[in-house]
mmCIF file of C-alpha atoms and ligand atoms in Angstrom:
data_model
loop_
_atom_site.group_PDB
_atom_site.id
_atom_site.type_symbol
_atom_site.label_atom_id
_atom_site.label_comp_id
_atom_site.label_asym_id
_atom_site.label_seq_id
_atom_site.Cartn_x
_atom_site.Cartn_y
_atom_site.Cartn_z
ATOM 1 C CA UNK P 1 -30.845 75.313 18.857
ATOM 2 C CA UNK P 2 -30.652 73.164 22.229
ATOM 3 C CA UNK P 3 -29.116 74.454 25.100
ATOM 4 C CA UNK P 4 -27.129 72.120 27.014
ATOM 5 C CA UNK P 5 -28.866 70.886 29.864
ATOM 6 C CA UNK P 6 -27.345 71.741 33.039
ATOM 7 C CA UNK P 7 -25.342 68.947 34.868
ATOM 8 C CA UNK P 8 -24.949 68.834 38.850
ATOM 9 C CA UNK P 9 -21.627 69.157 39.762
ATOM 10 C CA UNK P 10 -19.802 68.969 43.502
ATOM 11 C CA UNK P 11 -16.854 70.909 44.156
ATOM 12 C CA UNK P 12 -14.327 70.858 47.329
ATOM 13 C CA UNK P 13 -13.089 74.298 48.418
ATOM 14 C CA UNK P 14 -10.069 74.734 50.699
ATOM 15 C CA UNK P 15 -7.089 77.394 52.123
ATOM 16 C CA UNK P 16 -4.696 77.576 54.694
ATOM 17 C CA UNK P 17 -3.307 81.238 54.028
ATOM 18 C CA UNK P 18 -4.318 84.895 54.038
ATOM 19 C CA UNK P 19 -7.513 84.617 56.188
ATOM 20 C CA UNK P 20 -8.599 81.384 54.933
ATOM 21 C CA UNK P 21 -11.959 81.323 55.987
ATOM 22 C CA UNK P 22 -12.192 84.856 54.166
ATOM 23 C CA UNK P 23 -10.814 83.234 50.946
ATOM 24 C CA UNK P 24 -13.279 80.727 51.315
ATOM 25 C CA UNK P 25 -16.035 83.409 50.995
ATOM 26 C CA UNK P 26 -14.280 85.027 48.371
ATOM 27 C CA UNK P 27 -14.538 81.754 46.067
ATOM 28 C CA UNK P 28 -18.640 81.698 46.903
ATOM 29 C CA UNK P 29 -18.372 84.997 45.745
ATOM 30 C CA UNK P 30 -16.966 84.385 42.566
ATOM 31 C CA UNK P 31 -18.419 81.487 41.811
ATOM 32 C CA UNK P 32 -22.241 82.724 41.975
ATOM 33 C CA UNK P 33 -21.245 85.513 39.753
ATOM 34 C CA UNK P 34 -19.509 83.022 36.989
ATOM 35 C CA UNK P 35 -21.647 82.439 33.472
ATOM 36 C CA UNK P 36 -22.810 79.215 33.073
ATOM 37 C CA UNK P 37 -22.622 78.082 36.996
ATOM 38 C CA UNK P 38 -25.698 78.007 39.267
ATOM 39 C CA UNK P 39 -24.720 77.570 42.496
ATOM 40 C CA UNK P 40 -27.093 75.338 44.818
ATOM 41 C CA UNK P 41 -26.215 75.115 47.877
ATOM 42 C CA UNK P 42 -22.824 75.751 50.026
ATOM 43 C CA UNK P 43 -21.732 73.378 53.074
ATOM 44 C CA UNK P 44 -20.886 74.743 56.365
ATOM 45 C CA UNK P 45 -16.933 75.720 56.752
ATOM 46 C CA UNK P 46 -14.301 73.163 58.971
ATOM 47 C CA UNK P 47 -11.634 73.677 60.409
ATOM 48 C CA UNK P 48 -9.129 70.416 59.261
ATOM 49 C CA UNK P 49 -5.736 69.636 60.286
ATOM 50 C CA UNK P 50 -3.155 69.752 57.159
ATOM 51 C CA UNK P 51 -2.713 66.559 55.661
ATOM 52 C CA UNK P 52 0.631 65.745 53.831
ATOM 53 C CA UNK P 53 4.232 66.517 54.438
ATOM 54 C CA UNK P 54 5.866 69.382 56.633
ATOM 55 C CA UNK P 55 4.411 71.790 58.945
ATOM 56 C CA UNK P 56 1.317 73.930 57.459
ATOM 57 C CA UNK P 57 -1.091 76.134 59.237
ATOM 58 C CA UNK P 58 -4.730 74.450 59.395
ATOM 59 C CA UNK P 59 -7.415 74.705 56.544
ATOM 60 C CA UNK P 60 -10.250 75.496 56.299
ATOM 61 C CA UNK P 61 -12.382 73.211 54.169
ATOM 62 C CA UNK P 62 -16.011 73.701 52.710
ATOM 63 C CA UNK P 63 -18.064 72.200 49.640
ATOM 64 C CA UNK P 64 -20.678 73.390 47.245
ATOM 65 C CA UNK P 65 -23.330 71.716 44.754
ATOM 66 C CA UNK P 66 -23.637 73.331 41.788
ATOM 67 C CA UNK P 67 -25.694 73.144 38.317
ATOM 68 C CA UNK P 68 -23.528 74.017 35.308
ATOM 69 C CA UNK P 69 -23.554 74.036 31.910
ATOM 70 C CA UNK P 70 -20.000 74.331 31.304
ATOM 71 C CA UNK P 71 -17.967 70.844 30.123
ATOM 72 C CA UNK P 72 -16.122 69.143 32.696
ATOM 73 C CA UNK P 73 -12.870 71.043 31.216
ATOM 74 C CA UNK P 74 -14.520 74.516 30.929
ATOM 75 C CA UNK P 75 -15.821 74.130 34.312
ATOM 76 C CA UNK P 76 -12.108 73.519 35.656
ATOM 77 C CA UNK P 77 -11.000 76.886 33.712
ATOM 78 C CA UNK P 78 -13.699 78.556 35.569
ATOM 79 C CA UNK P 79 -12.261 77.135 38.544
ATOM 80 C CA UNK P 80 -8.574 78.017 38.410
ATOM 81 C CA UNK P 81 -8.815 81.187 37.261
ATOM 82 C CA UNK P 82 -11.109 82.034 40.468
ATOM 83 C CA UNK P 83 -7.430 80.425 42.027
ATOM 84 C CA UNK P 84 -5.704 82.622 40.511
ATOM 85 C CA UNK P 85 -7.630 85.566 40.902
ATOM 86 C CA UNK P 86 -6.999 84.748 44.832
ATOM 87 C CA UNK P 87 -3.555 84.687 44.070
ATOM 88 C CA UNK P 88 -2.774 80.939 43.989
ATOM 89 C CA UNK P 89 0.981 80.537 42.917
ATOM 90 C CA UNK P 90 1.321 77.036 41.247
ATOM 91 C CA UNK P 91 4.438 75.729 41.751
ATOM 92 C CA UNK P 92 6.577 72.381 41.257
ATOM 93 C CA UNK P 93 6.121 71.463 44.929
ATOM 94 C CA UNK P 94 2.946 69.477 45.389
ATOM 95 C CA UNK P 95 1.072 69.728 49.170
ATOM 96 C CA UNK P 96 2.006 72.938 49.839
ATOM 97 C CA UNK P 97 0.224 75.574 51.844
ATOM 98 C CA UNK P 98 -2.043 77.613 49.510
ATOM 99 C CA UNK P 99 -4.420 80.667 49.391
ATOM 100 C CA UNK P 100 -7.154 78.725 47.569
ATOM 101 C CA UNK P 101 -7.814 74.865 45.962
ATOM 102 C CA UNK P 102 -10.891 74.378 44.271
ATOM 103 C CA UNK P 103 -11.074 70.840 43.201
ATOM 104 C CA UNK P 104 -13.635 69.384 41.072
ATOM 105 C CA UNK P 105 -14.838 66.338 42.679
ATOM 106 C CA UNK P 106 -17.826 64.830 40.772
ATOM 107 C CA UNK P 107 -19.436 65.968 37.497
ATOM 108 C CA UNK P 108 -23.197 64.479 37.222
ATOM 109 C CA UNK P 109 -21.922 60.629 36.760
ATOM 110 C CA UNK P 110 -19.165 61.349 34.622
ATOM 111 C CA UNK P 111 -15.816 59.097 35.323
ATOM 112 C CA UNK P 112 -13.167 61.627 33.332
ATOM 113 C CA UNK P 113 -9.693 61.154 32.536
ATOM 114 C CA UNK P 114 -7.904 63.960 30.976
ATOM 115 C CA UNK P 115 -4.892 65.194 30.962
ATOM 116 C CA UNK P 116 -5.798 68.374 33.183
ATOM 117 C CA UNK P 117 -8.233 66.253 35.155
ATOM 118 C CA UNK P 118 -9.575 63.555 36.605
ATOM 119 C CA UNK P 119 -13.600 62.630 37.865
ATOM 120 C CA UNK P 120 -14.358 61.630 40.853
ATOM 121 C CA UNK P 121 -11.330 63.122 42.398
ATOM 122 C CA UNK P 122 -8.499 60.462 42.583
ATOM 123 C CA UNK P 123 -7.761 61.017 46.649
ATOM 124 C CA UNK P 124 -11.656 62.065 47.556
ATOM 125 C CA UNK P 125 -12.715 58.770 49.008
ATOM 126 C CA UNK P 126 -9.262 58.620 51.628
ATOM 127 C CA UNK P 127 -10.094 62.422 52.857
ATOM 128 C CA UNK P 128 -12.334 63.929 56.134
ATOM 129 C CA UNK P 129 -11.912 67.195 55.047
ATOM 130 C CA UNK P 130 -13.577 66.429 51.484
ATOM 131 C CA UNK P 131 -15.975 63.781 52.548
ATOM 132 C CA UNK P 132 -17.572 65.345 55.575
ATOM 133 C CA UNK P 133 -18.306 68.578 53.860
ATOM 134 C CA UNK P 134 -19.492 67.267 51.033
ATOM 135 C CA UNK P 135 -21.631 64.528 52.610
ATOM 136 C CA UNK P 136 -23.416 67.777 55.105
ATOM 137 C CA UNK P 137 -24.825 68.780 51.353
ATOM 138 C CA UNK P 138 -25.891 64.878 49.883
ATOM 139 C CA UNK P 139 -25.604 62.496 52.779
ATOM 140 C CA UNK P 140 -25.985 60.072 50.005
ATOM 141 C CA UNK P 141 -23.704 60.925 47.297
ATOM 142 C CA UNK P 142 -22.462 58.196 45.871
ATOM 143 C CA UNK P 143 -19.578 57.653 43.092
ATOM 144 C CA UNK P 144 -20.451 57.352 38.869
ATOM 145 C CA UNK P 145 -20.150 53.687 39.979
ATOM 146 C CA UNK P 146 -22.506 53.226 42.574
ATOM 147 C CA UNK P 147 -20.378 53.012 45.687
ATOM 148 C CA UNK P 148 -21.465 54.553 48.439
ATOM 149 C CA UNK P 149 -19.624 57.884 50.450
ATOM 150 C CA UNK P 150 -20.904 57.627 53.742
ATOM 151 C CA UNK P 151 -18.109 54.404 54.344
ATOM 152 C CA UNK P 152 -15.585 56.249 52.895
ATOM 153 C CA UNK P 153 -16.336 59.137 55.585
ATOM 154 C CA UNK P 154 -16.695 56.109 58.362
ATOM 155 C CA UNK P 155 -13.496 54.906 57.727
ATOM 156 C CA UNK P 156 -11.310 58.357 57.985
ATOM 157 C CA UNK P 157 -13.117 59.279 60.576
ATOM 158 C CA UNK P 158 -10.075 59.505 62.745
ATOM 159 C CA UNK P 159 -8.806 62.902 60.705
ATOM 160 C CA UNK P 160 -9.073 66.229 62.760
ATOM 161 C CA UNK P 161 -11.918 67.739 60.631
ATOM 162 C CA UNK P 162 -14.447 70.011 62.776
ATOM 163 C CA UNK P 163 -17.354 72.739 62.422
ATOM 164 C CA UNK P 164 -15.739 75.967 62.277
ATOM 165 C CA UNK P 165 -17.623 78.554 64.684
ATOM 166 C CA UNK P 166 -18.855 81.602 63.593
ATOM 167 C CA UNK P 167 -16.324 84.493 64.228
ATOM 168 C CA UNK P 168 -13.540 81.999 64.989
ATOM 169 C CA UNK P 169 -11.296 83.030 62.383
ATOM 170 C CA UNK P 170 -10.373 86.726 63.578
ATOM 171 C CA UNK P 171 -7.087 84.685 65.467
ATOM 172 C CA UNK P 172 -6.400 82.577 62.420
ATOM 173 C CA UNK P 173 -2.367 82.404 61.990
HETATM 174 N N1 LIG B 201 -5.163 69.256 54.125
HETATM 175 C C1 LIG B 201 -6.355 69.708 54.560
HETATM 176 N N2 LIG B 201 -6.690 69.496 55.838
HETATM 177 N N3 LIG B 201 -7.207 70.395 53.758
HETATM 178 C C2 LIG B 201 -6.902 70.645 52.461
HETATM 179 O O1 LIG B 201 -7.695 71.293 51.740
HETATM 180 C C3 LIG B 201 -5.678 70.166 51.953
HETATM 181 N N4 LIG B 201 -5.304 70.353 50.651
HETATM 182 C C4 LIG B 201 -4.187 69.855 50.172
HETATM 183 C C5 LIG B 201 -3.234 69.066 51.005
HETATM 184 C C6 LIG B 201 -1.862 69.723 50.956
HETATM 185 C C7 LIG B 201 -3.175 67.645 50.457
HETATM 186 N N5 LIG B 201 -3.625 68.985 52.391
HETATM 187 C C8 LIG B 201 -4.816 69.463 52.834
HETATM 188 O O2 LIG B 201 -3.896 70.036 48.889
#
């Protein structure tokens, strides 16, 4: 019998609650000990100002490349229940502060609409605190139809999206 061969896989990691940097490390955590996920390499963590409405605490953002043999759908299981294992409440409000989002951004050059999801991430391209992490790991990503990222970052490059220090996050609110 084939195995399925693995598929390279980008997701975007962020929190605003609880120690979010240590969240952050949590997810890593969880998702180098999930079957079926290699992970390849992890981007440095940002500090980003909270985009969307009301007043949140900052985030902190990150991304990691993966290899997986899960489908696009299994891969998103993986990912939610390592949110709610963090103790991610899913509510009706959308945009609210949260202990952890991990959002699948791009699965090999898959373009995916489901029901539960949709590849490349709808509101990637229009986001700092997605783009510059990601683009740290594959400064020349591009989308399942050829555009290029690097723009994308160029043109948001107003947002507040910085390197985090090391140790900065014992004063986190
Ligand atoms: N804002 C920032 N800076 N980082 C995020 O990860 C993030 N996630 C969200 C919303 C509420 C859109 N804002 C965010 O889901």
């Amino acid at each position: 019998m084939n195995l399925p061969s693995p598929v390279t896989a980008y997701i975007g990691l962020g929190s605003n609650l609880q120690n979010p940097a240590a969240q952050l490390e949590c997810a890593l955590q969880a998702l180098r000990k999930q079957p079926g996920i290699l992970m390849v390499k992890a981007s440095s963590f940002y500090r980003s100002k909270a985009v969307g409405p009301g007043d949140q605490p900052d985030y902190v953002n990150a991304a990691v490349q993966l290899e997986t043999t899960l489908s696009p759908i299994g891969l998103l299981d993986a990912l939610q229940s390592i949110e709610n294992t963090q103790g991610r409440v899913r509510g009706e409000i959308r945009w609210v502060a949260r202990t952890l989002d991990l959002d699948l951004l791009l699965y090999g050059d898959q373009t995916i609409q489901h029901s539960r999801l949709q590849v490349p991430h709808p509101r990637m391209t229009e986001r700092a605190f997605v783009l510059k992490p990601l683009l740290e790991l594959a400064p020349t990503l591009r989308l399942p139809d050829g555009q290029a990222l690097k723009p994308h970052l160029d043109a948001c490059a107003g947002d507040d999206v910085s390197l985090l220090p090391n140790g900065s996050t014992d004063t986190w609110p």
